[in-house]
XYZ file of C-alpha atoms in Angstrom:
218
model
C 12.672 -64.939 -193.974
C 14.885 -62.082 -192.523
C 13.035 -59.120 -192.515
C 14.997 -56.621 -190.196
C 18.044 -56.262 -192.328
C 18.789 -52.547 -191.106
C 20.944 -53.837 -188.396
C 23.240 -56.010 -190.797
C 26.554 -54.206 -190.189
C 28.808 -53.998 -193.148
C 31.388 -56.004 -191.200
C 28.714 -58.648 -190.785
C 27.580 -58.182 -194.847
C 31.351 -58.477 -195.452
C 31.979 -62.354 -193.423
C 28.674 -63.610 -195.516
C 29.694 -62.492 -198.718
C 33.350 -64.180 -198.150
C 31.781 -67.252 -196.788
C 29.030 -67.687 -199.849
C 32.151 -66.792 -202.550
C 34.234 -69.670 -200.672
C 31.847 -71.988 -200.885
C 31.818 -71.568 -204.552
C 35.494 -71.596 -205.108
C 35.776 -74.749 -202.635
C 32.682 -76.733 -204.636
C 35.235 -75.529 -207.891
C 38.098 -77.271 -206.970
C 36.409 -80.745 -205.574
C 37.604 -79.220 -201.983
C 33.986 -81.048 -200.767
C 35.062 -80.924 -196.491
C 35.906 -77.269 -196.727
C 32.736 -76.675 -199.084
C 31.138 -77.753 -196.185
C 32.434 -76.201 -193.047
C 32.090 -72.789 -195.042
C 28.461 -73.364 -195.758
C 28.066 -74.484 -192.270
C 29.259 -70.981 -190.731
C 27.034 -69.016 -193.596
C 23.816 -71.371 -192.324
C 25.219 -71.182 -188.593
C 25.645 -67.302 -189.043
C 22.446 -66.756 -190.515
C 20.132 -68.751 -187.146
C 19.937 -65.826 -185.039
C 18.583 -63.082 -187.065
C 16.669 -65.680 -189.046
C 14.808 -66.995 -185.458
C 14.707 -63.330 -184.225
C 12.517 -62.321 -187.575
C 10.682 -65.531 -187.219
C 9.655 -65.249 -183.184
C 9.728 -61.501 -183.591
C 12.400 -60.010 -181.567
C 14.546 -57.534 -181.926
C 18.317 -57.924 -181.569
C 20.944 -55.509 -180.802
C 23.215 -55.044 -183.194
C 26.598 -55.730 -181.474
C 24.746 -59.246 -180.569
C 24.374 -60.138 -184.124
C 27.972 -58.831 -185.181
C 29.482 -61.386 -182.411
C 27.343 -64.143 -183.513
C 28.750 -63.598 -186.534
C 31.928 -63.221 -185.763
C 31.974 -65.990 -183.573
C 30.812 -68.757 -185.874
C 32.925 -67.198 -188.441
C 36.191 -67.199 -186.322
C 34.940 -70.927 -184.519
C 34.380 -73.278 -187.644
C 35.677 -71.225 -190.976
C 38.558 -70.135 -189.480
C 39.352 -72.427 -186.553
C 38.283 -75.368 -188.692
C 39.021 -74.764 -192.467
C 42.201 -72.789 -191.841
C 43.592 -74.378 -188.673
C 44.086 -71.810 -186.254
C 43.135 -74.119 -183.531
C 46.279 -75.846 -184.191
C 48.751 -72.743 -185.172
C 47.068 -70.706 -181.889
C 47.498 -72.641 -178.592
C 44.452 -69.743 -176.748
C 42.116 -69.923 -180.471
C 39.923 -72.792 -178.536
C 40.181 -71.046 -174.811
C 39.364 -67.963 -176.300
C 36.633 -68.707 -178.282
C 35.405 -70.900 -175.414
C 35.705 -68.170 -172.891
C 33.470 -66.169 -175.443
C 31.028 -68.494 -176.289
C 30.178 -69.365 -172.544
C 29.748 -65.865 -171.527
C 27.034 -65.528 -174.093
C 25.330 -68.653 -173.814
C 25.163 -67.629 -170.002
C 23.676 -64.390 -171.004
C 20.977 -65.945 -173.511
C 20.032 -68.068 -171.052
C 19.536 -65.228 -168.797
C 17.479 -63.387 -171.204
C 15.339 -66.173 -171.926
C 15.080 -67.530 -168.204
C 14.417 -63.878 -167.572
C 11.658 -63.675 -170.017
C 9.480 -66.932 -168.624
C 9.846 -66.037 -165.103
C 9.393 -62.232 -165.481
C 7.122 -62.037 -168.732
C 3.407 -62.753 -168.562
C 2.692 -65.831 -166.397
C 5.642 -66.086 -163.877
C 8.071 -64.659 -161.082
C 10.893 -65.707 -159.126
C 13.498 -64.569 -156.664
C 16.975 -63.137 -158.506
C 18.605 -65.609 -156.720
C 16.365 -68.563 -158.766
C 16.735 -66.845 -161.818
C 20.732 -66.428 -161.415
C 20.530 -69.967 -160.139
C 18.341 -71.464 -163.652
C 20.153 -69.237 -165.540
C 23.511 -70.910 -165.083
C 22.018 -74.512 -165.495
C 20.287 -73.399 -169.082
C 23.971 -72.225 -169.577
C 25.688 -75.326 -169.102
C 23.119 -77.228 -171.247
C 23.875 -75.077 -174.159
C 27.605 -76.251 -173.451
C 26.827 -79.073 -173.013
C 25.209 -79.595 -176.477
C 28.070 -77.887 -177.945
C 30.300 -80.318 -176.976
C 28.149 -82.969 -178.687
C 27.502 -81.554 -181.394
C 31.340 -81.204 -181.256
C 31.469 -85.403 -181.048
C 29.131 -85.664 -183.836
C 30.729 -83.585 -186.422
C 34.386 -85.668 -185.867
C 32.681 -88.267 -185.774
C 30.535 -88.043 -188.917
C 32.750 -85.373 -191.054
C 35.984 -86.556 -190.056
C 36.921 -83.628 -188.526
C 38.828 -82.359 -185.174
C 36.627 -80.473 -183.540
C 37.685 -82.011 -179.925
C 41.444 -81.926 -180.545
C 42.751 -84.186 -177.099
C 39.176 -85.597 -176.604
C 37.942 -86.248 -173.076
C 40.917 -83.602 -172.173
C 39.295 -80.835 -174.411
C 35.561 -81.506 -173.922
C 36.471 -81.232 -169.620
C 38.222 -78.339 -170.621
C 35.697 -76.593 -172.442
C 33.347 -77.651 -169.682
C 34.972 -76.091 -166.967
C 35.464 -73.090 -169.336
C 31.653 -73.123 -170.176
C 30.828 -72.986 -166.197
C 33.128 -69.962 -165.600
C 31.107 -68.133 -168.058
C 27.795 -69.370 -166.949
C 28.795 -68.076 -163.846
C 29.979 -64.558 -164.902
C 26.601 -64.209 -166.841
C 24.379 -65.463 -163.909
C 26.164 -62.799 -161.811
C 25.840 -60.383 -164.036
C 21.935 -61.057 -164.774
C 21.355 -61.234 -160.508
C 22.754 -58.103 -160.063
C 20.837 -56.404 -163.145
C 17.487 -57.998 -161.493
C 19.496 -55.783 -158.321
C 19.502 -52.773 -160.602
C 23.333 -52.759 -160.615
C 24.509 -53.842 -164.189
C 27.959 -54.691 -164.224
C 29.641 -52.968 -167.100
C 29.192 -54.171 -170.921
C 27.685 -57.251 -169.943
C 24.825 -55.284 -167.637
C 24.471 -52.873 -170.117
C 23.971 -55.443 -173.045
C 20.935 -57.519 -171.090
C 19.154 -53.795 -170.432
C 19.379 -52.925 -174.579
C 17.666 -56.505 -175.093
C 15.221 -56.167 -172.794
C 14.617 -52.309 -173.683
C 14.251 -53.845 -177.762
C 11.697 -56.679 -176.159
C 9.744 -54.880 -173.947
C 6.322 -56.494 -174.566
C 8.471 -60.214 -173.196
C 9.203 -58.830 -169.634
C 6.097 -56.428 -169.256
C 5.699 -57.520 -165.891
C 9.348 -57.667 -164.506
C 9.128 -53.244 -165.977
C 5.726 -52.536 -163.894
C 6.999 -54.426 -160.797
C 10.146 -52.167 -161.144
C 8.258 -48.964 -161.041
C 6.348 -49.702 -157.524
């Protein structure tokens, strides 16, 4: 149960209410694939402030507004209305997006076991672990990619092998932006938006990197 609903942004209030009404109008006319890739970006949507209530963190707002926007945009739009086909940069763009934040979760988290209560490490391993965890979250993008043309019907990979090496390569030019950006934070030199966007996480968590805040103040 979502119990932090204070940072639900009326943009944000706005995409769920338009994705639960479609659901109902698709269900109405028999439209059963589009029934479902709406109610897949509503449940999709609804993961990260469901896990944050759940594990007890706090997330910044602009964090759950692009989640939101990004599953919203990715599947109901991308999926149900085409724009992957009628925009040749939709999929690069989204891509681009996606990768950047997966690089930066996986910073935060990464970040969190090596700097929380039981564990330390050079920048350089975190940066380094940070970018792997990255590509793995690509990587099971692009699978769960396979699976959904495969079982759904849908076109999720467009060219195929083309696409998924595309998004790949896309994926590690993100992990790499976000590994950057998370050694030089560890450097004390955040890098713009991004920098600025791992210190309001980690200023919301403090209790999960207790020990990476006292070793700063020596």
């Amino acid at each position: 149960m979502i119990r932090d609903r204070k940072n639900f942004t009326p943009v944000m209030l706005t995409i769920w209410a338009m994705l639960l009404l479609a659901v109902f109008v698709a269900l109405g006319l028999a439209r059963w694939s589009l029934a479902f890739v709406t109610l897949a970006t509503l449940a999709l949507s609804l993961v990260p402030p469901t896990l944050a209530s759940r594990w007890s963190l706090t997330l910044p707002v602009p964090f759950l507004l692009a989640t939101t926007v990004f599953f919203f945009a990715s599947i109901f739009l991308g999926e149900a209305f085409d724009f992957y086909e009628r925009l040749w940069w939709w999929d690069l763009a989204l891509h681009a997006f996606s990768a950047i934040g997966f690089g930066l979760t996986g910073f935060l988290f990464v970040f969190m076991l090596f700097e929380g209560d039981r564990f330390a490490a050079p920048p350089s391993a975190i940066a380094f672990v940070t970018f792997c965890v990255a590509m793995m979250i690509g990587a099971v993008w692009e699978i769960f990619e396979y699976l959904m043309d495969q079982t759904f019907g849908l076109n999720m990979q467009k060219s195929g092998l083309d696409d998924t090496m595309g998004d790949l390569m896309i994926n590690a030019v993100g992990s790499a932006i976000a590994s950057i950006t998370g050694y030089l934070y560890l450097l004390r030199k955040p890098t713009g938006l991004l920098g600025r966007s791992l210190g309001q996480f980690i200023e919301l968590n403090k209790r999960l990197y207790r020990k990476s805040r006292d070793r700063m103040k020596k």
